Amino acid sequence: MPAASELHSLCSVSRLLSCHFPEVASPFHSFHNDAPPRLLLPNCFIIHAKKSPCNRPSLAVQSASAARRHLKTKHNYFAVAAEDSHSSSQAPQLNYCRTSPDLEHGNTESDSNLSNITRRNFGARALSYVALLPVTLDFSGCCADFLLTSYLPEHVISVLNVCFCTMSEINHETYCKLQLKILKNQALGDPTLRIEDVTPPITPAGKLQPIEERTIDLFEKTTYSVVNVFDASLRPQLKQTGMVEIPEGNGSGIVWDTQGHIVTNYHVIGSALSNNPAYGQAVARVTLLNVDGSQKAYAAILVGADKTKDLAVLKIDCPPEVLRPVTLGQSSKLRVGQRCLAIGNPFGFDHTLTVGVISGLNRDISTQVGGIISGSIQTDAAINPGNSGGPLVDSSGNVIGINTAIFTRSGTSAGVSFAIPVDVVAKTVPQLIMFGKVLRPGLNVQLAPDSVAKQLNVKNGALVLSAPETSAAGKAGLLPTKRGLAGNIILGDVIVAINNVPIKTSLELSKILDDYQVGDQVFLKVERDNNLTELSFRLEESNQ
Amino acid sequence: MVEIPEGNGSGIVWDTQGHIVTNYHVIGSALSNNPAYGQAVARVTLLNVDGSQKAYAAILVGADKTKDLAVLKIDCPPEVLRPVTLGQSSKLRVGQRCLAIGNPFGFDHTLTVGVISGLNRDISTQVGGIISGSIQTDAAINPGNSGGPLVDSSGNVIGINTAIFTRSGTSAGVSFAIPVDVVAKTVPQLIMFGKVLRPGLNVQLAPDSVAKQLNVKNGALVLSAPETSAAGKAGLLPTKRGLAGNIILGDVIVAINNVPIKTSLELSKILDDYQVGDQVFLKVERDNNLTELSFRLEESNQ
C-alpha cells in the first residue's frame, strides 16, 4: 500500500489529469501518423502536452534491466531525463515522486543527482527510464527522444506533458514496430488496483452427491474394459479434433476375457472383413487403456465374425494382468427407465462417457450390414459414430448391451440409439470363439420378403420362393413358387406354423428359428392349394 | 463441424461492478469492426429476481481471441446483479453431473443436464485458437449456449460452454467448455488491461502436419525467426531454401527449460504457464547437434 504522502501525490495527479487533460488515448486505437499511438501500459494516461511547444502526446519506456546495464547501477529506480531541444536555455525538468515505499536501497537521491547521472553517462541524447515502482513523471515543457523496447514493465506509471516531436524518422519507425504498450485500467478507473483485486474468489470443490459418486465409480471401474478398435485396412486420417470426418473404421470394443478376446461390432471392422481375411490375420488395431493412464496399441487378429448379429470377436496378444474383462448382466430383466451408461469413442474422443435411460425394449432394428437385431435395447444416451461396439452398462456396472446403431438424419446422435442385448451377445460370442462363426439353424430355402408376399396376395405366413433339393426342407417336399406355362405365377408353399407356433411373416419365422439348434426336429404346417399339409425334417446349418 | 454464425449467445455475471463474461465468438461480428474501448458492442438482458427482464447496453472491456473469451460491462445498480461462484476445474472427475444454462436457439434461460463425458480435450475454436484441457459433456448444448456457464452439482461454475462437435450444427451430445481455471486467469487480465499479456516466442513454427512431411518427428520446427523477436536475436535459425532449391531445415526446438517437447502444440501449452519476461533456455537441434539458446520471453504479437 502506498504511504500517505505518495497517495496524496497520486490523487493530485489524478485530479490534474481529469481537469486539465481530458484527451486520453484508447488502447484500441491503431497508430496512424497523426492519431494517438496505441498505448498499453498499466494505468498510464497519455495526455496532450499542452505546455509543450507542439501538441503531440508521447511516452518514454525503457526496460529496467537495460537501464540498469546502461547506468551500471543497482538502483531500483531511475529518474527520467529529457532533453529540451526546443529551448536549449532551459534545463530539463525532472520531477518525479515515488508512490511506493519498496525501494531496494531506500535512498532519496535528489533531482539534481539523477540528472547529473544521466547527463554524465549519455550526454545530450539522454535515455529515459522508468522506475520499477509507481511514479509520476512530469515533463512540463520538454521534448524528448526515446528508446523503446517491447519489454513490459509491471508497474504503474502516470506520465504528463511529454512531447514527442523531436523523434527522428528512425526512432519513429522503431516506435511503431516495437509495440509501445500502455495498458489502461479504465474499466475500474482506479490505477492502484491490482490483478488480485479483480479476481473473484475460487470456491473449492464441494462434496459430490451419492448418485454422482456412483456414476464416477462406475465409469472408473468400466473404462479399462473399453478399447478403441481401428480397422487396419483403412487409411488413418489426421486425428485433428474439429473438421475431419472420422470414418466408421474407428469404433469401440469390450474386453471379453483374460485371454485377450475383444468383442466389437461386425461393421466396425467391416472394411477389413470384406477382404475375406483368413483366421489369424491382423484386421484391426486395438488400443488398451492401462490403469496407470497410458495407452498401448496391439495388433488384433480375427477370431470370428457374424454378419447377421453384427458381432465380431478379435484377439490381442497381451499379458493377462493388463486386461480388465467386463461383467455381463441380463438383458431379460431390464425395465424401461433404468439408468444406463455408454462408454466409447465418438468422433475419436476416446473413453467418452454418456449417460441416459433405457427408452424402450424389444426393438427390431436392421443393421448396417444387412442383419436384423430383434429385441434390441433403445436408449437416449448420446451415441455417435465411434461408439459402435462399446458397452451399454447398467447402474450396477454390468454390461447389458453392445451399442450398435443410431437412428438419425444427420449422422450424429438424436437421442435414439440401439444396442444388441447382452443375452444375444452371450450366446453368440462363445460360438464365435469356438468355431469362428455361428452355427445357426436355417431352413435353407428362399422365403419371399414381406412386401413381395403382400403383393402376391399372401396375407398370412411365409411364402417359399425356392426350395433347392440340397436342403433338408426341399428334400422333405417343400414346394417353391414357379411360373406356369402361360407365364402366370404359381405360388409355392406358405408356411403358417412351425412346431404348432403360428407365424404371420418371414421375420417372425427367423426370430423363432433363433431359439432352435442345428439338428432339432421341426414340423412345418404349410398351406398348399388351399389345403393344410404338414412336413417334418431336421434343421441343418444355415448356409448364410 | 458446421459454423453457425453466432450473435445470440449467453454470458455470466462476473462481479457486482457489472462485468459480463462471454465467448469471443458470440460478439465476434462486433469485434471484427475494431470497436474502441467504451463502445457499445452488445445488448445484455438481465433476468431480475422478480421475473422481469431488462436490457442494457454493454461496452467492451477486453477480448482474447486465443482463449475465445470476452468481457463486457453493463451499467446497472449492483443490487440486481447476482455474480456466479467459481469452482475448480482441476478437481473434476468423469461422471460428475453438470448443468448448463443458456439461450439455445434464442430460448432464454434453458437448463440442460448431463454428465462430464471426458476431460483434458484439446479443441480448436471457431476463431482459430486452441483450448487445451477443455471439459467434454453430453448435456445438450446448441448454438446460443455459447458463453454460458457449465455448473457442477454444488452450484459452482466449472466451465464456459464454447464449442460443440456436430455435423448438423446442433447438439450431438458432444460439447466442450473452457475450464474455469483458464477463465479465472484470463478474465482479470481482460478487466485490468483489455487484453491478455501472453508470452510468446514470436517465431513462426511449422504446423505438425508440415513438420511430419519434412521428416521432423520430434520437436517444433522453426519456419521463420524475425530479427525483431527476442528468439531471433538470440540466434534461432529459420528454415531456408538452398541455392539448388532444396529446403534447409531450421532449428528444431526439442526442449524448453529442460522440459522436452514433441510438437508445436505442446510448446504452446507449456508457454501458457510462463509470464512475459521469464528467462527461457531452449534446447534446439541444429545439423544433428544440440545447441542451447537463452532469452527473455516477450509479449506474443498474435
Tab-separated table of C-alpha atoms in Angstrom, chain A residues 55-451:
chain	number	residue	atom	x	y	z
A	55	ASN	CA	0.773	19.135	-29.415
A	56	ARG	CA	1.768	15.548	-29.744
A	57	PRO	CA	1.453	13.043	-26.944
A	58	SER	CA	4.429	10.991	-26.067
A	59	LEU	CA	5.782	8.495	-23.684
A	60	ALA	CA	9.069	7.030	-22.648
A	61	VAL	CA	9.664	3.488	-21.629
A	62	GLN	CA	12.806	1.514	-21.264
A	63	SER	CA	13.303	-1.855	-19.777
A	64	ALA	CA	14.510	-1.610	-16.243
A	65	SER	CA	17.175	-4.223	-16.831
A	66	ALA	CA	18.594	-2.411	-19.821
A	67	ALA	CA	18.534	0.765	-17.806
A	68	ARG	CA	20.453	-0.920	-15.077
A	69	ARG	CA	23.001	-2.156	-17.544
A	70	HIS	CA	23.499	1.233	-19.077
A	71	LEU	CA	23.741	3.077	-15.842
A	72	LYS	CA	25.837	0.401	-14.232
A	73	THR	CA	23.955	0.809	-11.085
A	74	LYS	CA	21.972	-1.454	-8.893
A	75	HIS	CA	19.415	1.136	-8.024
A	76	ASN	CA	15.915	0.049	-8.231
A	77	TYR	CA	14.532	3.168	-9.625
A	78	PHE	CA	15.628	5.702	-12.095
A	79	ALA	CA	14.745	9.182	-12.918
A	80	VAL	CA	13.628	10.275	-16.280
A	81	ALA	CA	15.680	12.764	-18.079
A	82	ALA	CA	14.687	14.540	-21.158
A	83	GLU	CA	16.500	16.827	-23.421
A	84	ASP	CA	14.880	20.027	-24.252
A	85	SER	CA	15.521	20.654	-27.887
A	86	HIS	CA	13.115	23.459	-28.227
A	87	SER	CA	14.554	25.823	-25.745
A	88	SER	CA	18.127	24.901	-25.049
A	89	SER	CA	18.421	27.516	-22.413
A	90	GLN	CA	16.161	25.666	-20.107
A	91	ALA	CA	17.480	22.720	-18.146
A	92	PRO	CA	15.320	19.636	-18.459
A	93	GLN	CA	12.664	19.390	-15.867
A	94	LEU	CA	12.845	16.334	-13.821
A	95	ASN	CA	10.003	15.868	-11.480
A	96	TYR	CA	9.136	12.573	-10.072
A	97	CYS	CA	7.688	11.143	-6.989
A	98	ARG	CA	7.797	7.719	-5.538
A	99	THR	CA	4.472	6.198	-4.823
A	100	SER	CA	5.645	3.015	-3.225
A	101	PRO	CA	7.888	2.549	-0.225
A	102	ASP	CA	9.543	-0.593	-1.545
A	103	LEU	CA	12.830	0.638	-2.825
A	104	GLU	CA	15.858	-1.529	-2.915
A	105	HIS	CA	18.126	0.965	-1.295
A	106	GLY	CA	15.540	3.240	0.135
A	107	ASN	CA	17.559	6.213	-0.901
A	108	THR	CA	16.234	9.558	-1.727
A	109	GLU	CA	18.555	10.901	-4.311
A	110	SER	CA	17.829	14.381	-5.220
A	111	ASP	CA	16.743	15.513	-8.572
A	112	SER	CA	19.972	17.088	-9.453
A	113	ASN	CA	21.969	13.995	-8.695
A	114	LEU	CA	19.956	11.907	-11.006
A	115	SER	CA	20.010	14.364	-13.784
A	116	ASN	CA	23.745	14.502	-13.362
A	117	ILE	CA	23.952	10.795	-13.742
A	118	THR	CA	22.052	10.810	-16.925
A	119	ARG	CA	23.854	13.713	-18.392
A	120	ARG	CA	27.163	12.340	-17.427
A	121	ASN	CA	26.667	8.979	-18.989
A	122	PHE	CA	24.813	9.784	-22.081
A	123	GLY	CA	25.401	13.319	-22.998
A	124	ALA	CA	22.952	15.223	-24.975
A	125	ARG	CA	20.727	12.405	-26.023
A	126	ALA	CA	19.530	11.171	-22.712
A	127	LEU	CA	17.905	7.845	-22.425
A	128	SER	CA	14.798	7.910	-20.437
A	129	TYR	CA	13.989	5.496	-17.749
A	130	VAL	CA	11.005	4.496	-15.944
A	131	ALA	CA	11.094	3.452	-12.359
A	132	LEU	CA	10.210	-0.022	-11.378
A	133	LEU	CA	7.703	1.357	-8.989
A	134	PRO	CA	4.733	3.577	-9.457
A	135	VAL	CA	5.944	7.018	-10.353
A	136	THR	CA	4.683	10.197	-11.797
A	137	LEU	CA	6.772	11.909	-14.389
A	138	ASP	CA	6.322	15.479	-15.323
A	139	PHE	CA	7.978	16.688	-18.464
A	140	SER	CA	6.458	20.094	-18.462
A	141	GLY	CA	7.761	21.965	-21.401
A	142	CYS	CA	10.238	19.319	-22.508
A	143	CYS	CA	10.696	17.348	-25.614
A	144	ALA	CA	12.481	14.087	-25.667
A	145	ASP	CA	13.987	11.460	-27.799
A	146	PHE	CA	13.255	7.947	-26.687
A	147	LEU	CA	14.495	4.458	-26.911
A	148	LEU	CA	11.772	1.946	-26.727
A	149	THR	CA	11.631	-1.737	-26.119
A	150	SER	CA	8.824	-4.174	-26.114
A	151	TYR	CA	9.540	-5.401	-22.636
A	152	LEU	CA	6.640	-4.580	-20.463
A	153	PRO	CA	7.373	-3.222	-17.025
A	154	GLU	CA	4.980	-4.406	-14.453
A	155	HIS	CA	4.168	-1.251	-12.680
A	156	VAL	CA	2.035	1.782	-12.639
A	157	ILE	CA	3.099	4.873	-14.409
A	158	SER	CA	1.486	8.170	-14.915
A	159	VAL	CA	3.009	10.446	-17.467
A	160	LEU	CA	2.326	14.076	-18.025
A	161	ASN	CA	3.314	16.534	-20.591
A	162	VAL	CA	5.831	14.667	-22.610
A	163	CYS	CA	6.351	15.850	-26.085
A	164	PHE	CA	7.329	13.582	-28.870
A	165	CYS	CA	8.016	15.946	-31.633
A	166	THR	CA	11.753	15.569	-31.781
A	167	MET	CA	11.650	11.955	-32.631
A	168	SER	CA	13.763	11.250	-35.646
A	169	GLU	CA	12.461	9.236	-38.544
A	170	ILE	CA	14.264	6.126	-37.463
A	171	ASN	CA	13.004	6.239	-33.966
A	172	HIS	CA	9.534	6.928	-35.161
A	173	GLU	CA	9.615	3.752	-37.182
A	174	THR	CA	11.123	1.810	-34.362
A	175	TYR	CA	8.461	3.145	-32.117
A	176	CYS	CA	5.792	1.861	-34.410
A	177	LYS	CA	7.309	-1.557	-34.711
A	178	LEU	CA	8.330	-2.106	-31.156
A	179	GLN	CA	4.807	-2.014	-29.837
A	180	LEU	CA	4.777	0.608	-27.217
A	181	LYS	CA	2.408	-0.625	-24.627
A	182	ILE	CA	0.316	1.098	-22.075
A	183	LEU	CA	-2.485	-0.821	-20.555
A	184	LYS	CA	-5.251	1.171	-19.117
A	185	ASN	CA	-7.405	0.292	-16.234
A	186	GLN	CA	-10.313	2.391	-17.388
A	187	ALA	CA	-12.896	-0.183	-16.514
A	188	LEU	CA	-12.356	0.383	-12.849
A	189	GLY	CA	-10.815	3.809	-13.167
A	190	ASP	CA	-8.537	3.222	-10.243
A	191	PRO	CA	-4.841	2.979	-11.079
A	192	THR	CA	-3.876	1.466	-7.730
A	193	LEU	CA	-5.851	-1.706	-8.301
A	194	ARG	CA	-4.001	-4.957	-8.835
A	195	ILE	CA	-4.926	-8.196	-10.527
A	196	GLU	CA	-5.747	-9.786	-7.210
A	197	ASP	CA	-8.385	-7.134	-6.608
A	198	VAL	CA	-10.327	-8.066	-9.712
A	199	THR	CA	-10.048	-11.815	-9.340
A	200	PRO	CA	-13.121	-13.272	-7.690
A	201	PRO	CA	-12.650	-15.908	-5.019
A	202	ILE	CA	-12.479	-19.534	-6.079
A	203	THR	CA	-14.782	-21.877	-4.231
A	204	PRO	CA	-13.174	-25.237	-3.545
A	205	ALA	CA	-14.890	-28.273	-4.983
A	206	GLY	CA	-17.817	-29.327	-2.818
A	207	LYS	CA	-18.968	-32.774	-1.857
A	208	LEU	CA	-20.497	-34.786	-4.658
A	209	GLN	CA	-23.950	-36.242	-4.471
A	210	PRO	CA	-24.249	-40.010	-3.993
A	211	ILE	CA	-25.579	-40.595	-7.481
A	212	GLU	CA	-22.656	-38.695	-8.929
A	213	GLU	CA	-20.219	-40.771	-6.900
A	214	ARG	CA	-21.953	-43.851	-8.245
A	215	THR	CA	-21.579	-42.738	-11.832
A	216	ILE	CA	-17.958	-41.740	-11.315
A	217	ASP	CA	-17.132	-45.095	-9.733
A	218	LEU	CA	-18.912	-46.992	-12.467
A	219	PHE	CA	-17.015	-45.113	-15.118
A	220	GLU	CA	-13.693	-45.606	-13.414
A	221	LYS	CA	-14.353	-49.299	-12.999
A	222	THR	CA	-15.621	-49.923	-16.510
A	223	THR	CA	-13.463	-47.671	-18.608
A	224	TYR	CA	-10.489	-50.022	-18.554
A	225	SER	CA	-12.631	-52.689	-20.164
A	226	VAL	CA	-13.405	-50.480	-23.154
A	227	VAL	CA	-10.944	-50.415	-26.007
A	228	ASN	CA	-10.530	-48.442	-29.173
A	229	VAL	CA	-10.805	-50.568	-32.308
A	230	PHE	CA	-9.397	-49.187	-35.524
A	231	ASP	CA	-9.877	-51.040	-38.802
A	232	ALA	CA	-6.419	-51.811	-40.125
A	233	SER	CA	-7.425	-51.678	-43.770
A	234	LEU	CA	-8.495	-48.040	-43.594
A	235	ARG	CA	-6.018	-45.295	-44.153
A	236	PRO	CA	-5.716	-43.430	-40.862
A	237	GLN	CA	-6.982	-39.859	-41.145
A	238	LEU	CA	-5.342	-36.940	-39.452
A	239	LYS	CA	-6.557	-37.096	-35.899
A	240	GLN	CA	-7.482	-33.446	-35.741
A	241	THR	CA	-10.317	-32.607	-33.472
A	242	GLY	CA	-12.747	-30.500	-35.364
A	243	MET	CA	-13.085	-30.717	-39.049
A	244	VAL	CA	-12.022	-34.157	-40.086
A	245	GLU	CA	-14.564	-36.849	-40.841
A	246	ILE	CA	-13.857	-39.900	-38.746
A	247	PRO	CA	-14.627	-42.937	-40.872
A	248	GLU	CA	-16.543	-45.825	-39.415
A	249	GLY	CA	-13.347	-47.785	-39.090
A	250	ASN	CA	-12.887	-46.274	-35.729
A	251	GLY	CA	-15.037	-47.817	-33.078
A	252	SER	CA	-15.065	-49.296	-29.621
A	253	GLY	CA	-14.906	-52.769	-28.197
A	254	ILE	CA	-15.055	-54.589	-24.885
A	255	VAL	CA	-12.563	-56.885	-23.233
A	256	TRP	CA	-14.311	-60.224	-23.033
A	257	ASP	CA	-11.907	-62.402	-21.053
A	258	THR	CA	-8.341	-62.623	-19.826
A	259	GLN	CA	-7.233	-64.438	-22.952
A	260	GLY	CA	-7.364	-61.233	-24.934
A	261	HIS	CA	-10.659	-61.650	-26.758
A	262	ILE	CA	-12.240	-58.357	-27.780
A	263	VAL	CA	-15.887	-58.133	-28.792
A	264	THR	CA	-16.998	-55.424	-31.176
A	265	ASN	CA	-19.468	-54.840	-33.996
A	266	TYR	CA	-19.008	-56.501	-37.371
A	267	HIS	CA	-19.386	-53.180	-39.164
A	268	VAL	CA	-16.591	-51.540	-37.163
A	269	ILE	CA	-14.098	-53.771	-38.964
A	270	GLY	CA	-16.334	-54.273	-41.971
A	271	SER	CA	-13.761	-52.935	-44.379
A	272	ALA	CA	-11.118	-55.405	-43.284
A	273	LEU	CA	-13.664	-58.206	-43.247
A	274	SER	CA	-14.727	-57.546	-46.800
A	275	ASN	CA	-11.249	-58.538	-47.870
A	276	ASN	CA	-12.028	-62.046	-46.597
A	277	PRO	CA	-9.180	-62.364	-44.174
A	278	ALA	CA	-8.064	-65.795	-43.048
A	279	TYR	CA	-8.129	-66.786	-39.408
A	280	GLY	CA	-5.118	-65.333	-37.654
A	281	GLN	CA	-4.736	-62.366	-39.936
A	282	ALA	CA	-4.405	-58.937	-38.326
A	283	VAL	CA	-7.527	-56.970	-39.104
A	284	ALA	CA	-7.536	-54.117	-36.613
A	285	ARG	CA	-5.521	-52.096	-34.184
A	286	VAL	CA	-6.837	-52.234	-30.628
A	287	THR	CA	-5.773	-49.600	-28.134
A	288	LEU	CA	-5.965	-50.557	-24.478
A	289	LEU	CA	-6.070	-48.110	-21.578
A	290	ASN	CA	-3.896	-49.180	-18.664
A	291	VAL	CA	-4.728	-48.406	-15.059
A	292	ASP	CA	-1.751	-46.087	-14.919
A	293	GLY	CA	-3.301	-43.963	-17.632
A	294	SER	CA	-1.060	-44.989	-20.507
A	295	GLN	CA	-2.448	-46.318	-23.764
A	296	LYS	CA	-0.935	-49.223	-25.660
A	297	ALA	CA	-1.853	-50.427	-29.127
A	298	TYR	CA	-1.959	-54.066	-30.136
A	299	ALA	CA	-2.496	-55.811	-33.466
A	300	ALA	CA	-5.751	-57.720	-33.289
A	301	ILE	CA	-6.399	-60.903	-35.267
A	302	LEU	CA	-9.811	-62.059	-36.343
A	303	VAL	CA	-11.287	-64.909	-34.336
A	304	GLY	CA	-14.815	-64.939	-35.665
A	305	ALA	CA	-17.488	-62.722	-37.129
A	306	ASP	CA	-21.242	-62.917	-37.586
A	307	LYS	CA	-22.796	-60.551	-40.070
A	308	THR	CA	-26.392	-61.322	-39.092
A	309	LYS	CA	-25.952	-60.284	-35.498
A	310	ASP	CA	-23.356	-57.596	-36.361
A	311	LEU	CA	-20.827	-59.004	-33.931
A	312	ALA	CA	-17.150	-59.814	-34.302
A	313	VAL	CA	-14.512	-61.223	-31.975
A	314	LEU	CA	-10.850	-60.228	-32.142
A	315	LYS	CA	-7.890	-61.429	-30.154
A	316	ILE	CA	-4.914	-59.461	-28.949
A	317	ASP	CA	-1.684	-60.839	-27.566
A	318	CYS	CA	-1.002	-59.122	-24.280
A	319	PRO	CA	-0.246	-60.105	-20.683
A	320	PRO	CA	-3.418	-61.121	-18.827
A	321	GLU	CA	-2.823	-58.743	-15.939
A	322	VAL	CA	-3.478	-55.635	-18.049
A	323	LEU	CA	-6.855	-56.969	-19.161
A	324	ARG	CA	-9.976	-55.987	-17.277
A	325	PRO	CA	-12.832	-58.129	-18.600
A	326	VAL	CA	-16.383	-56.867	-18.338
A	327	THR	CA	-19.055	-58.410	-16.155
A	328	LEU	CA	-22.161	-59.398	-18.086
A	329	GLY	CA	-25.666	-58.644	-16.934
A	330	GLN	CA	-29.030	-59.956	-18.005
A	331	SER	CA	-30.983	-58.145	-20.665
A	332	SER	CA	-34.177	-60.137	-19.966
A	333	LYS	CA	-34.681	-58.357	-16.660
A	334	LEU	CA	-34.370	-54.815	-17.966
A	335	ARG	CA	-37.045	-52.197	-17.492
A	336	VAL	CA	-37.716	-49.001	-19.375
A	337	GLY	CA	-36.498	-46.038	-17.341
A	338	GLN	CA	-33.463	-47.745	-15.927
A	339	ARG	CA	-30.286	-45.731	-15.951
A	340	CYS	CA	-27.645	-46.769	-18.468
A	341	LEU	CA	-24.131	-45.608	-19.232
A	342	ALA	CA	-22.317	-45.877	-22.530
A	343	ILE	CA	-18.561	-45.692	-22.898
A	344	GLY	CA	-16.972	-45.406	-26.306
A	345	ASN	CA	-15.003	-43.318	-28.755
A	346	PRO	CA	-17.443	-40.975	-30.513
A	347	PHE	CA	-15.719	-38.951	-33.219
A	348	GLY	CA	-12.439	-40.332	-31.959
A	349	PHE	CA	-12.702	-38.837	-28.439
A	350	ASP	CA	-11.580	-41.893	-26.552
A	351	HIS	CA	-13.264	-43.176	-23.392
A	352	THR	CA	-16.177	-40.795	-23.524
A	353	LEU	CA	-18.934	-41.401	-21.018
A	354	THR	CA	-22.526	-40.617	-21.911
A	355	VAL	CA	-25.477	-41.312	-19.721
A	356	GLY	CA	-29.166	-41.830	-20.332
A	357	VAL	CA	-32.079	-44.101	-19.614
A	358	ILE	CA	-33.467	-47.156	-21.301
A	359	SER	CA	-36.011	-45.619	-23.660
A	360	GLY	CA	-37.514	-48.810	-24.967
A	361	LEU	CA	-37.090	-52.561	-25.165
A	362	ASN	CA	-37.603	-55.266	-27.757
A	363	ARG	CA	-36.955	-53.094	-30.759
A	364	ASP	CA	-36.324	-54.778	-34.109
A	365	ILE	CA	-33.558	-52.933	-35.874
A	366	SER	CA	-31.925	-53.604	-39.214
A	367	THR	CA	-28.179	-53.133	-39.005
A	368	GLN	CA	-25.714	-51.514	-41.387
A	369	VAL	CA	-24.580	-54.894	-42.653
A	370	GLY	CA	-27.989	-56.211	-43.506
A	371	GLY	CA	-28.869	-58.206	-40.452
A	372	ILE	CA	-31.725	-57.687	-38.059
A	373	ILE	CA	-31.352	-57.322	-34.319
A	374	SER	CA	-34.534	-58.321	-32.638
A	375	GLY	CA	-35.144	-57.414	-29.036
A	376	SER	CA	-32.618	-54.575	-29.054
A	377	ILE	CA	-32.411	-52.038	-26.261
A	378	GLN	CA	-33.253	-48.442	-27.117
A	379	THR	CA	-31.537	-45.679	-25.128
A	380	ASP	CA	-31.324	-41.897	-25.213
A	381	ALA	CA	-27.687	-41.705	-24.133
A	382	ALA	CA	-25.728	-39.758	-26.734
A	383	ILE	CA	-24.338	-42.419	-29.087
A	384	ASN	CA	-22.369	-41.239	-32.091
A	385	PRO	CA	-20.227	-42.812	-34.832
A	386	GLY	CA	-17.301	-44.281	-32.934
A	387	ASN	CA	-19.441	-45.591	-30.099
A	388	SER	CA	-20.213	-48.788	-32.071
A	389	GLY	CA	-19.046	-51.906	-30.340
A	390	GLY	CA	-18.835	-50.237	-26.964
A	391	PRO	CA	-20.737	-51.382	-23.911
A	392	LEU	CA	-24.058	-50.243	-22.535
A	393	VAL	CA	-23.806	-50.636	-18.789
A	394	ASP	CA	-26.478	-50.599	-16.087
A	395	SER	CA	-26.224	-48.909	-12.721
A	396	SER	CA	-24.577	-51.979	-11.171
A	397	GLY	CA	-21.750	-51.915	-13.654
A	398	ASN	CA	-22.868	-54.945	-15.670
A	399	VAL	CA	-22.881	-54.866	-19.427
A	400	ILE	CA	-26.450	-55.040	-20.692
A	401	GLY	CA	-25.796	-54.425	-24.371
A	402	ILE	CA	-23.387	-53.531	-27.155
A	403	ASN	CA	-24.109	-50.161	-28.774
A	404	THR	CA	-24.654	-50.807	-32.443
A	405	ALA	CA	-26.954	-48.471	-34.304
A	406	ILE	CA	-28.411	-44.993	-34.134
A	407	PHE	CA	-31.491	-43.611	-35.789
A	408	THR	CA	-30.580	-40.256	-37.228
A	409	ARG	CA	-30.916	-37.953	-40.181
A	410	SER	CA	-27.707	-36.040	-39.572
A	411	GLY	CA	-25.417	-38.972	-38.952
A	412	THR	CA	-24.994	-37.987	-35.322
A	413	SER	CA	-26.907	-38.675	-32.153
A	414	ALA	CA	-30.546	-37.702	-31.979
A	415	GLY	CA	-31.137	-39.449	-28.682
A	416	VAL	CA	-32.365	-42.653	-30.330
A	417	SER	CA	-29.836	-45.431	-30.329
A	418	PHE	CA	-29.940	-49.193	-30.144
A	419	ALA	CA	-27.848	-51.870	-28.510
A	420	ILE	CA	-27.601	-55.601	-29.046
A	421	PRO	CA	-28.915	-57.163	-25.812
A	422	VAL	CA	-26.322	-58.992	-23.775
A	423	ASP	CA	-28.290	-62.259	-23.863
A	424	VAL	CA	-27.781	-62.397	-27.623
A	425	VAL	CA	-24.140	-61.455	-27.228
A	426	ALA	CA	-23.627	-64.136	-24.573
A	427	LYS	CA	-24.989	-66.789	-26.928
A	428	THR	CA	-23.134	-65.600	-29.996
A	429	VAL	CA	-19.655	-64.767	-28.770
A	430	PRO	CA	-18.768	-68.226	-27.358
A	431	GLN	CA	-19.673	-69.754	-30.726
A	432	LEU	CA	-17.524	-67.189	-32.498
A	433	ILE	CA	-14.629	-68.015	-30.220
A	434	MET	CA	-15.093	-71.790	-30.575
A	435	PHE	CA	-15.995	-72.106	-34.213
A	436	GLY	CA	-15.214	-68.754	-35.793
A	437	LYS	CA	-18.812	-68.472	-36.879
A	438	VAL	CA	-22.264	-69.023	-35.520
A	439	LEU	CA	-23.892	-72.358	-36.065
A	440	ARG	CA	-27.278	-71.043	-36.882
A	441	PRO	CA	-30.047	-73.410	-37.891
A	442	GLY	CA	-31.952	-72.484	-41.024
A	443	LEU	CA	-34.493	-73.831	-43.431
A	444	ASN	CA	-32.076	-73.061	-46.269
A	445	VAL	CA	-34.959	-72.127	-48.508
A	446	GLN	CA	-35.578	-68.736	-50.005
A	447	LEU	CA	-38.555	-67.017	-48.402
A	448	ALA	CA	-40.283	-64.038	-50.019
A	449	PRO	CA	-39.762	-60.681	-48.314
A	450	ASP	CA	-42.921	-59.491	-46.624
A	451	SER	CA	-43.558	-56.754	-49.191
